[in-house]
JSON list of C-alpha atoms in Angstrom, two decimals:
[
{"chain": "A", "resi": 1, "resn": "MET", "atom": "CA", "xyz": [-34.57, 94.28, -30.07]},
{"chain": "A", "resi": 2, "resn": "ALA", "atom": "CA", "xyz": [-31.65, 92.30, -31.46]},
{"chain": "A", "resi": 3, "resn": "THR", "atom": "CA", "xyz": [-31.56, 94.66, -34.43]},
{"chain": "A", "resi": 4, "resn": "ALA", "atom": "CA", "xyz": [-31.35, 97.68, -32.16]},
{"chain": "A", "resi": 5, "resn": "SER", "atom": "CA", "xyz": [-28.57, 96.12, -30.16]},
{"chain": "A", "resi": 6, "resn": "PHE", "atom": "CA", "xyz": [-26.67, 95.20, -33.30]},
{"chain": "A", "resi": 7, "resn": "ASN", "atom": "CA", "xyz": [-27.14, 98.70, -34.70]},
{"chain": "A", "resi": 8, "resn": "MET", "atom": "CA", "xyz": [-25.87, 100.30, -31.49]},
{"chain": "A", "resi": 9, "resn": "GLN", "atom": "CA", "xyz": [-22.78, 98.11, -31.63]},
{"chain": "A", "resi": 10, "resn": "SER", "atom": "CA", "xyz": [-22.16, 99.11, -35.22]},
{"chain": "A", "resi": 11, "resn": "VAL", "atom": "CA", "xyz": [-22.52, 102.80, -34.33]},
{"chain": "A", "resi": 12, "resn": "PHE", "atom": "CA", "xyz": [-19.78, 102.54, -31.74]},
{"chain": "A", "resi": 13, "resn": "ALA", "atom": "CA", "xyz": [-17.60, 100.46, -34.04]},
{"chain": "A", "resi": 14, "resn": "ALA", "atom": "CA", "xyz": [-18.14, 102.69, -37.07]},
{"chain": "A", "resi": 15, "resn": "PRO", "atom": "CA", "xyz": [-14.99, 104.44, -38.26]},
{"chain": "A", "resi": 16, "resn": "SER", "atom": "CA", "xyz": [-16.80, 107.74, -38.68]},
{"chain": "A", "resi": 17, "resn": "GLY", "atom": "CA", "xyz": [-18.18, 107.53, -35.14]},
{"chain": "A", "resi": 18, "resn": "GLY", "atom": "CA", "xyz": [-21.60, 108.76, -36.26]},
{"chain": "A", "resi": 19, "resn": "LEU", "atom": "CA", "xyz": [-24.92, 107.25, -37.15]},
{"chain": "A", "resi": 20, "resn": "SER", "atom": "CA", "xyz": [-25.80, 107.45, -40.84]},
{"chain": "A", "resi": 21, "resn": "SER", "atom": "CA", "xyz": [-28.60, 105.93, -42.87]},
{"chain": "A", "resi": 22, "resn": "ARG", "atom": "CA", "xyz": [-26.03, 104.06, -44.91]},
{"chain": "A", "resi": 23, "resn": "ASN", "atom": "CA", "xyz": [-24.60, 102.32, -41.80]},
{"chain": "A", "resi": 24, "resn": "ILE", "atom": "CA", "xyz": [-28.07, 101.34, -40.61]},
{"chain": "A", "resi": 25, "resn": "ARG", "atom": "CA", "xyz": [-29.02, 99.97, -44.03]},
{"chain": "A", "resi": 26, "resn": "ASN", "atom": "CA", "xyz": [-25.80, 97.90, -44.28]},
{"chain": "A", "resi": 27, "resn": "THR", "atom": "CA", "xyz": [-26.15, 96.46, -40.82]},
{"chain": "A", "resi": 28, "resn": "ASN", "atom": "CA", "xyz": [-29.81, 95.57, -41.38]},
{"chain": "A", "resi": 29, "resn": "GLN", "atom": "CA", "xyz": [-28.90, 93.79, -44.60]},
{"chain": "A", "resi": 30, "resn": "LEU", "atom": "CA", "xyz": [-26.13, 91.85, -42.85]},
{"chain": "A", "resi": 31, "resn": "PHE", "atom": "CA", "xyz": [-28.30, 90.99, -39.92]},
{"chain": "A", "resi": 32, "resn": "PHE", "atom": "CA", "xyz": [-31.25, 89.66, -41.88]},
{"chain": "A", "resi": 33, "resn": "LYS", "atom": "CA", "xyz": [-29.13, 87.58, -44.30]},
{"chain": "A", "resi": 34, "resn": "ARG", "atom": "CA", "xyz": [-28.23, 85.02, -41.62]},
{"chain": "A", "resi": 35, "resn": "ASN", "atom": "CA", "xyz": [-28.85, 81.40, -42.49]},
{"chain": "A", "resi": 36, "resn": "ALA", "atom": "CA", "xyz": [-29.30, 79.87, -39.05]},
{"chain": "A", "resi": 37, "resn": "PRO", "atom": "CA", "xyz": [-31.54, 81.36, -36.36]},
{"chain": "A", "resi": 38, "resn": "VAL", "atom": "CA", "xyz": [-29.89, 81.95, -33.03]},
{"chain": "A", "resi": 39, "resn": "GLY", "atom": "CA", "xyz": [-31.55, 80.84, -29.81]},
{"chain": "A", "resi": 40, "resn": "VAL", "atom": "CA", "xyz": [-30.45, 81.73, -26.31]},
{"chain": "A", "resi": 41, "resn": "ARG", "atom": "CA", "xyz": [-30.91, 79.20, -23.55]},
{"chain": "A", "resi": 42, "resn": "CYS", "atom": "CA", "xyz": [-30.41, 79.98, -19.89]},
{"chain": "A", "resi": 43, "resn": "MET", "atom": "CA", "xyz": [-30.10, 77.25, -17.27]},
{"chain": "A", "resi": 44, "resn": "ALA", "atom": "CA", "xyz": [-28.91, 76.94, -13.72]},
{"chain": "A", "resi": 45, "resn": "GLN", "atom": "CA", "xyz": [-25.89, 74.82, -12.93]},
{"chain": "A", "resi": 46, "resn": "GLY", "atom": "CA", "xyz": [-26.87, 71.29, -11.96]},
{"chain": "A", "resi": 47, "resn": "ASP", "atom": "CA", "xyz": [-30.36, 71.44, -13.54]},
{"chain": "A", "resi": 48, "resn": "PRO", "atom": "CA", "xyz": [-31.16, 69.04, -16.34]},
{"chain": "A", "resi": 49, "resn": "ILE", "atom": "CA", "xyz": [-31.28, 70.56, -19.81]},
{"chain": "A", "resi": 50, "resn": "LYS", "atom": "CA", "xyz": [-34.84, 70.98, -21.05]},
{"chain": "A", "resi": 51, "resn": "GLU", "atom": "CA", "xyz": [-35.05, 71.15, -24.81]},
{"chain": "A", "resi": 52, "resn": "ASP", "atom": "CA", "xyz": [-37.56, 73.54, -26.30]},
{"chain": "A", "resi": 53, "resn": "SER", "atom": "CA", "xyz": [-38.69, 72.39, -29.72]},
{"chain": "A", "resi": 54, "resn": "SER", "atom": "CA", "xyz": [-39.89, 75.86, -30.73]},
{"chain": "A", "resi": 55, "resn": "VAL", "atom": "CA", "xyz": [-36.36, 77.31, -30.57]},
{"chain": "A", "resi": 56, "resn": "PRO", "atom": "CA", "xyz": [-33.93, 75.61, -32.91]},
{"chain": "A", "resi": 57, "resn": "SER", "atom": "CA", "xyz": [-30.52, 75.06, -31.43]},
{"chain": "A", "resi": 58, "resn": "THR", "atom": "CA", "xyz": [-27.28, 75.71, -33.20]},
{"chain": "A", "resi": 59, "resn": "SER", "atom": "CA", "xyz": [-24.54, 73.17, -33.42]},
{"chain": "A", "resi": 60, "resn": "THR", "atom": "CA", "xyz": [-21.71, 75.66, -33.22]},
{"chain": "A", "resi": 61, "resn": "SER", "atom": "CA", "xyz": [-19.51, 75.65, -30.17]},
{"chain": "A", "resi": 62, "resn": "ALA", "atom": "CA", "xyz": [-19.56, 79.45, -30.03]},
{"chain": "A", "resi": 63, "resn": "ALA", "atom": "CA", "xyz": [-23.24, 79.43, -29.00]},
{"chain": "A", "resi": 64, "resn": "GLN", "atom": "CA", "xyz": [-22.68, 76.96, -26.15]},
{"chain": "A", "resi": 65, "resn": "PRO", "atom": "CA", "xyz": [-21.52, 78.52, -22.87]},
{"chain": "A", "resi": 66, "resn": "GLN", "atom": "CA", "xyz": [-18.17, 77.22, -21.76]},
{"chain": "A", "resi": 67, "resn": "MET", "atom": "CA", "xyz": [-18.08, 76.10, -18.12]},
{"chain": "A", "resi": 68, "resn": "PRO", "atom": "CA", "xyz": [-14.78, 76.62, -16.34]},
{"chain": "A", "resi": 69, "resn": "PRO", "atom": "CA", "xyz": [-12.99, 73.35, -15.69]},
{"chain": "A", "resi": 70, "resn": "SER", "atom": "CA", "xyz": [-13.39, 71.99, -12.20]},
{"chain": "A", "resi": 71, "resn": "PRO", "atom": "CA", "xyz": [-10.24, 71.94, -10.09]},
{"chain": "A", "resi": 72, "resn": "PRO", "atom": "CA", "xyz": [-8.51, 68.57, -9.87]},
{"chain": "A", "resi": 73, "resn": "PRO", "atom": "CA", "xyz": [-9.17, 66.58, -6.70]},
{"chain": "A", "resi": 74, "resn": "VAL", "atom": "CA", "xyz": [-6.73, 67.30, -3.93]},
{"chain": "A", "resi": 75, "resn": "SER", "atom": "CA", "xyz": [-4.60, 64.26, -3.33]},
{"chain": "A", "resi": 76, "resn": "LYS", "atom": "CA", "xyz": [-2.92, 63.52, -0.04]},
{"chain": "A", "resi": 77, "resn": "PRO", "atom": "CA", "xyz": [0.82, 63.84, -0.20]},
{"chain": "A", "resi": 78, "resn": "LYS", "atom": "CA", "xyz": [2.67, 60.59, 0.04]},
{"chain": "A", "resi": 79, "resn": "VAL", "atom": "CA", "xyz": [4.20, 59.96, 3.41]},
{"chain": "A", "resi": 80, "resn": "SER", "atom": "CA", "xyz": [7.80, 58.95, 3.72]},
{"chain": "A", "resi": 81, "resn": "THR", "atom": "CA", "xyz": [8.59, 55.60, 5.29]},
{"chain": "A", "resi": 82, "resn": "LYS", "atom": "CA", "xyz": [12.35, 56.14, 5.57]},
{"chain": "A", "resi": 83, "resn": "PHE", "atom": "CA", "xyz": [13.85, 55.56, 9.02]},
{"chain": "A", "resi": 84, "resn": "GLY", "atom": "CA", "xyz": [15.62, 58.93, 9.02]},
{"chain": "A", "resi": 85, "resn": "ASP", "atom": "CA", "xyz": [12.47, 60.81, 8.01]},
{"chain": "A", "resi": 86, "resn": "LEU", "atom": "CA", "xyz": [10.34, 59.10, 10.65]},
{"chain": "A", "resi": 87, "resn": "LEU", "atom": "CA", "xyz": [12.78, 59.85, 13.47]},
{"chain": "A", "resi": 88, "resn": "ALA", "atom": "CA", "xyz": [13.68, 63.36, 12.29]},
{"chain": "A", "resi": 89, "resn": "PHE", "atom": "CA", "xyz": [13.17, 66.24, 14.69]},
{"chain": "A", "resi": 90, "resn": "SER", "atom": "CA", "xyz": [9.88, 67.20, 13.01]},
{"chain": "A", "resi": 91, "resn": "GLY", "atom": "CA", "xyz": [8.98, 63.63, 12.04]},
{"chain": "A", "resi": 92, "resn": "PRO", "atom": "CA", "xyz": [5.91, 61.77, 13.23]},
{"chain": "A", "resi": 93, "resn": "ALA", "atom": "CA", "xyz": [7.67, 59.33, 15.58]},
{"chain": "A", "resi": 94, "resn": "PRO", "atom": "CA", "xyz": [9.65, 61.18, 18.29]},
{"chain": "A", "resi": 95, "resn": "GLU", "atom": "CA", "xyz": [6.88, 63.09, 20.04]},
{"chain": "A", "resi": 96, "resn": "ARG", "atom": "CA", "xyz": [4.46, 60.18, 19.86]},
{"chain": "A", "resi": 97, "resn": "ILE", "atom": "CA", "xyz": [6.96, 57.65, 21.20]},
{"chain": "A", "resi": 98, "resn": "ASN", "atom": "CA", "xyz": [8.15, 60.00, 23.95]},
{"chain": "A", "resi": 99, "resn": "GLY", "atom": "CA", "xyz": [4.56, 60.82, 24.88]},
{"chain": "A", "resi": 100, "resn": "ARG", "atom": "CA", "xyz": [3.58, 57.14, 25.08]},
{"chain": "A", "resi": 101, "resn": "LEU", "atom": "CA", "xyz": [6.65, 56.37, 27.19]},
{"chain": "A", "resi": 102, "resn": "ALA", "atom": "CA", "xyz": [5.87, 59.32, 29.48]},
{"chain": "A", "resi": 103, "resn": "MET", "atom": "CA", "xyz": [2.26, 58.18, 29.94]},
{"chain": "A", "resi": 104, "resn": "VAL", "atom": "CA", "xyz": [3.36, 54.67, 30.92]},
{"chain": "A", "resi": 105, "resn": "GLY", "atom": "CA", "xyz": [6.22, 56.03, 33.07]},
{"chain": "A", "resi": 106, "resn": "PHE", "atom": "CA", "xyz": [4.05, 58.54, 34.95]},
{"chain": "A", "resi": 107, "resn": "VAL", "atom": "CA", "xyz": [1.36, 55.99, 35.78]},
{"chain": "A", "resi": 108, "resn": "ALA", "atom": "CA", "xyz": [3.99, 53.39, 36.77]},
{"chain": "A", "resi": 109, "resn": "ALA", "atom": "CA", "xyz": [5.89, 55.90, 38.94]},
{"chain": "A", "resi": 110, "resn": "ILE", "atom": "CA", "xyz": [2.72, 56.95, 40.80]},
{"chain": "A", "resi": 111, "resn": "ALA", "atom": "CA", "xyz": [1.61, 53.30, 41.20]},
{"chain": "A", "resi": 112, "resn": "VAL", "atom": "CA", "xyz": [4.97, 52.18, 42.64]},
{"chain": "A", "resi": 113, "resn": "GLU", "atom": "CA", "xyz": [5.10, 55.26, 44.85]},
{"chain": "A", "resi": 114, "resn": "LEU", "atom": "CA", "xyz": [1.67, 54.44, 46.26]},
{"chain": "A", "resi": 115, "resn": "SER", "atom": "CA", "xyz": [2.40, 50.73, 46.74]},
{"chain": "A", "resi": 116, "resn": "LYS", "atom": "CA", "xyz": [6.02, 50.79, 48.02]},
{"chain": "A", "resi": 117, "resn": "GLY", "atom": "CA", "xyz": [6.45, 54.40, 49.14]},
{"chain": "A", "resi": 118, "resn": "GLU", "atom": "CA", "xyz": [9.61, 54.94, 47.03]},
{"chain": "A", "resi": 119, "resn": "ASN", "atom": "CA", "xyz": [10.33, 58.13, 45.11]},
{"chain": "A", "resi": 120, "resn": "VAL", "atom": "CA", "xyz": [11.26, 58.15, 41.41]},
{"chain": "A", "resi": 121, "resn": "PHE", "atom": "CA", "xyz": [15.02, 58.10, 42.01]},
{"chain": "A", "resi": 122, "resn": "ALA", "atom": "CA", "xyz": [14.74, 55.11, 44.35]},
{"chain": "A", "resi": 123, "resn": "GLN", "atom": "CA", "xyz": [12.57, 53.32, 41.77]},
{"chain": "A", "resi": 124, "resn": "ILE", "atom": "CA", "xyz": [15.21, 53.83, 39.08]},
{"chain": "A", "resi": 125, "resn": "SER", "atom": "CA", "xyz": [18.03, 52.56, 41.29]},
{"chain": "A", "resi": 126, "resn": "ASP", "atom": "CA", "xyz": [15.93, 49.57, 42.48]},
{"chain": "A", "resi": 127, "resn": "GLY", "atom": "CA", "xyz": [15.83, 47.89, 39.05]},
{"chain": "A", "resi": 128, "resn": "GLY", "atom": "CA", "xyz": [13.79, 50.46, 37.21]},
{"chain": "A", "resi": 129, "resn": "VAL", "atom": "CA", "xyz": [16.42, 50.82, 34.47]},
{"chain": "A", "resi": 130, "resn": "GLY", "atom": "CA", "xyz": [15.67, 47.34, 33.12]},
{"chain": "A", "resi": 131, "resn": "TRP", "atom": "CA", "xyz": [11.94, 48.03, 33.08]},
{"chain": "A", "resi": 132, "resn": "PHE", "atom": "CA", "xyz": [12.58, 51.38, 31.42]},
{"chain": "A", "resi": 133, "resn": "LEU", "atom": "CA", "xyz": [14.74, 49.89, 28.65]},
{"chain": "A", "resi": 134, "resn": "GLY", "atom": "CA", "xyz": [12.30, 47.02, 28.02]},
{"chain": "A", "resi": 135, "resn": "THR", "atom": "CA", "xyz": [9.31, 49.34, 27.85]},
{"chain": "A", "resi": 136, "resn": "THR", "atom": "CA", "xyz": [11.19, 51.76, 25.61]},
{"chain": "A", "resi": 137, "resn": "ALA", "atom": "CA", "xyz": [12.14, 49.01, 23.15]},
{"chain": "A", "resi": 138, "resn": "LEU", "atom": "CA", "xyz": [8.63, 47.54, 23.08]},
{"chain": "A", "resi": 139, "resn": "LEU", "atom": "CA", "xyz": [6.81, 50.87, 22.60]},
{"chain": "A", "resi": 140, "resn": "THR", "atom": "CA", "xyz": [9.31, 52.11, 20.02]},
{"chain": "A", "resi": 141, "resn": "VAL", "atom": "CA", "xyz": [8.94, 48.99, 17.86]},
{"chain": "A", "resi": 142, "resn": "ALA", "atom": "CA", "xyz": [5.14, 49.00, 18.28]},
{"chain": "A", "resi": 143, "resn": "SER", "atom": "CA", "xyz": [4.99, 52.67, 17.28]},
{"chain": "A", "resi": 144, "resn": "MET", "atom": "CA", "xyz": [7.35, 52.33, 14.31]},
{"chain": "A", "resi": 145, "resn": "VAL", "atom": "CA", "xyz": [5.71, 49.32, 12.59]},
{"chain": "A", "resi": 146, "resn": "PRO", "atom": "CA", "xyz": [2.62, 51.24, 11.38]},
{"chain": "A", "resi": 147, "resn": "LEU", "atom": "CA", "xyz": [4.79, 54.20, 10.36]},
{"chain": "A", "resi": 148, "resn": "PHE", "atom": "CA", "xyz": [6.95, 51.95, 8.16]},
{"chain": "A", "resi": 149, "resn": "LYS", "atom": "CA", "xyz": [3.73, 50.77, 6.47]},
{"chain": "A", "resi": 150, "resn": "GLY", "atom": "CA", "xyz": [2.75, 54.39, 5.76]},
{"chain": "A", "resi": 151, "resn": "ILE", "atom": "CA", "xyz": [-0.12, 54.45, 8.29]},
{"chain": "A", "resi": 152, "resn": "ARG", "atom": "CA", "xyz": [-0.33, 57.58, 10.39]},
{"chain": "A", "resi": 153, "resn": "ALA", "atom": "CA", "xyz": [-2.17, 57.93, 13.70]},
{"chain": "A", "resi": 154, "resn": "GLU", "atom": "CA", "xyz": [-4.28, 60.73, 12.23]},
{"chain": "A", "resi": 155, "resn": "ALA", "atom": "CA", "xyz": [-5.80, 58.30, 9.70]},
{"chain": "A", "resi": 156, "resn": "LYS", "atom": "CA", "xyz": [-7.13, 55.98, 12.42]},
{"chain": "A", "resi": 157, "resn": "SER", "atom": "CA", "xyz": [-8.34, 58.75, 14.72]},
{"chain": "A", "resi": 158, "resn": "LYS", "atom": "CA", "xyz": [-12.09, 58.67, 15.48]},
{"chain": "A", "resi": 159, "resn": "GLY", "atom": "CA", "xyz": [-14.40, 59.45, 18.35]},
{"chain": "A", "resi": 160, "resn": "LEU", "atom": "CA", "xyz": [-13.13, 60.25, 21.81]},
{"chain": "A", "resi": 161, "resn": "MET", "atom": "CA", "xyz": [-9.62, 58.85, 21.47]},
{"chain": "A", "resi": 162, "resn": "THR", "atom": "CA", "xyz": [-8.18, 60.97, 18.70]},
{"chain": "A", "resi": 163, "resn": "SER", "atom": "CA", "xyz": [-4.56, 61.42, 17.71]},
{"chain": "A", "resi": 164, "resn": "ASP", "atom": "CA", "xyz": [-4.64, 65.00, 19.01]},
{"chain": "A", "resi": 165, "resn": "ALA", "atom": "CA", "xyz": [-5.87, 63.79, 22.41]},
{"chain": "A", "resi": 166, "resn": "GLU", "atom": "CA", "xyz": [-2.99, 61.29, 22.52]},
{"chain": "A", "resi": 167, "resn": "LEU", "atom": "CA", "xyz": [-0.47, 64.02, 21.72]},
{"chain": "A", "resi": 168, "resn": "TRP", "atom": "CA", "xyz": [-1.84, 66.30, 24.46]},
{"chain": "A", "resi": 169, "resn": "ASN", "atom": "CA", "xyz": [-1.97, 63.47, 27.01]},
{"chain": "A", "resi": 170, "resn": "GLY", "atom": "CA", "xyz": [1.62, 62.60, 26.14]},
{"chain": "A", "resi": 171, "resn": "ARG", "atom": "CA", "xyz": [2.71, 66.20, 26.55]},
{"chain": "A", "resi": 172, "resn": "PHE", "atom": "CA", "xyz": [1.01, 66.48, 29.93]},
{"chain": "A", "resi": 173, "resn": "ALA", "atom": "CA", "xyz": [2.54, 63.16, 31.01]},
{"chain": "A", "resi": 174, "resn": "MET", "atom": "CA", "xyz": [6.02, 64.40, 30.04]},
{"chain": "A", "resi": 175, "resn": "LEU", "atom": "CA", "xyz": [5.47, 67.56, 32.07]},
{"chain": "A", "resi": 176, "resn": "GLY", "atom": "CA", "xyz": [4.01, 65.54, 34.93]},
{"chain": "A", "resi": 177, "resn": "LEU", "atom": "CA", "xyz": [6.94, 63.13, 35.05]},
{"chain": "A", "resi": 178, "resn": "VAL", "atom": "CA", "xyz": [9.44, 65.99, 35.09]},
{"chain": "A", "resi": 179, "resn": "ALA", "atom": "CA", "xyz": [7.40, 67.85, 37.72]},
{"chain": "A", "resi": 180, "resn": "LEU", "atom": "CA", "xyz": [7.17, 64.68, 39.85]},
{"chain": "A", "resi": 181, "resn": "ALA", "atom": "CA", "xyz": [10.93, 64.10, 39.72]},
{"chain": "A", "resi": 182, "resn": "PHE", "atom": "CA", "xyz": [11.68, 67.79, 40.40]},
{"chain": "A", "resi": 183, "resn": "THR", "atom": "CA", "xyz": [9.26, 67.97, 43.32]},
{"chain": "A", "resi": 184, "resn": "GLU", "atom": "CA", "xyz": [10.64, 64.80, 44.90]},
{"chain": "A", "resi": 185, "resn": "PHE", "atom": "CA", "xyz": [14.19, 66.06, 44.42]},
{"chain": "A", "resi": 186, "resn": "VAL", "atom": "CA", "xyz": [13.40, 69.41, 46.10]},
{"chain": "A", "resi": 187, "resn": "THR", "atom": "CA", "xyz": [11.39, 67.93, 48.99]},
{"chain": "A", "resi": 188, "resn": "GLY", "atom": "CA", "xyz": [13.67, 64.90, 49.41]},
{"chain": "A", "resi": 189, "resn": "GLY", "atom": "CA", "xyz": [10.76, 62.45, 49.78]},
{"chain": "A", "resi": 190, "resn": "THR", "atom": "CA", "xyz": [7.77, 61.04, 47.94]},
{"chain": "A", "resi": 191, "resn": "LEU", "atom": "CA", "xyz": [4.99, 63.18, 46.54]},
{"chain": "A", "resi": 192, "resn": "VAL", "atom": "CA", "xyz": [2.16, 60.96, 47.77]}
]
């Protein structure tokens, strides 16, 4: 079978384009004058190589199939720990810090409204500015320390309390705080 295949290849490669007895004789002589026998081995990827002693193997690299190189492992890009990069408009800090402040502010505003019956504007004028500034400083520093170390919230996110859930809760709290202040401004009294 190998002879027939080799002969067919020589027919197509022959300069005359035809099959002649001379071409067949020359190719048979070339084919049978080989020194090393050629063996073909077929194996699936990941299977161990089983050597067959009846088929001698060749030591040439041309007989061995070349596997394509595996792609290099994808490395995580290094995160910047510069102050300007962290607090940039699209940086990791602003939305997280604002969301955390809004969550604390919304819960505190509703709690004070329920306990004292004051609206948001009365709470701010009754000493709420000091509480707001203290809470802002504390949460900003607490949020920035891990970012300066290169730790992102996404890396520590597992289970029910994920970083995405915190972002969405912060967004809803920001909307809720604005809606609470707007509603109390329009109605002129407390929401609850």
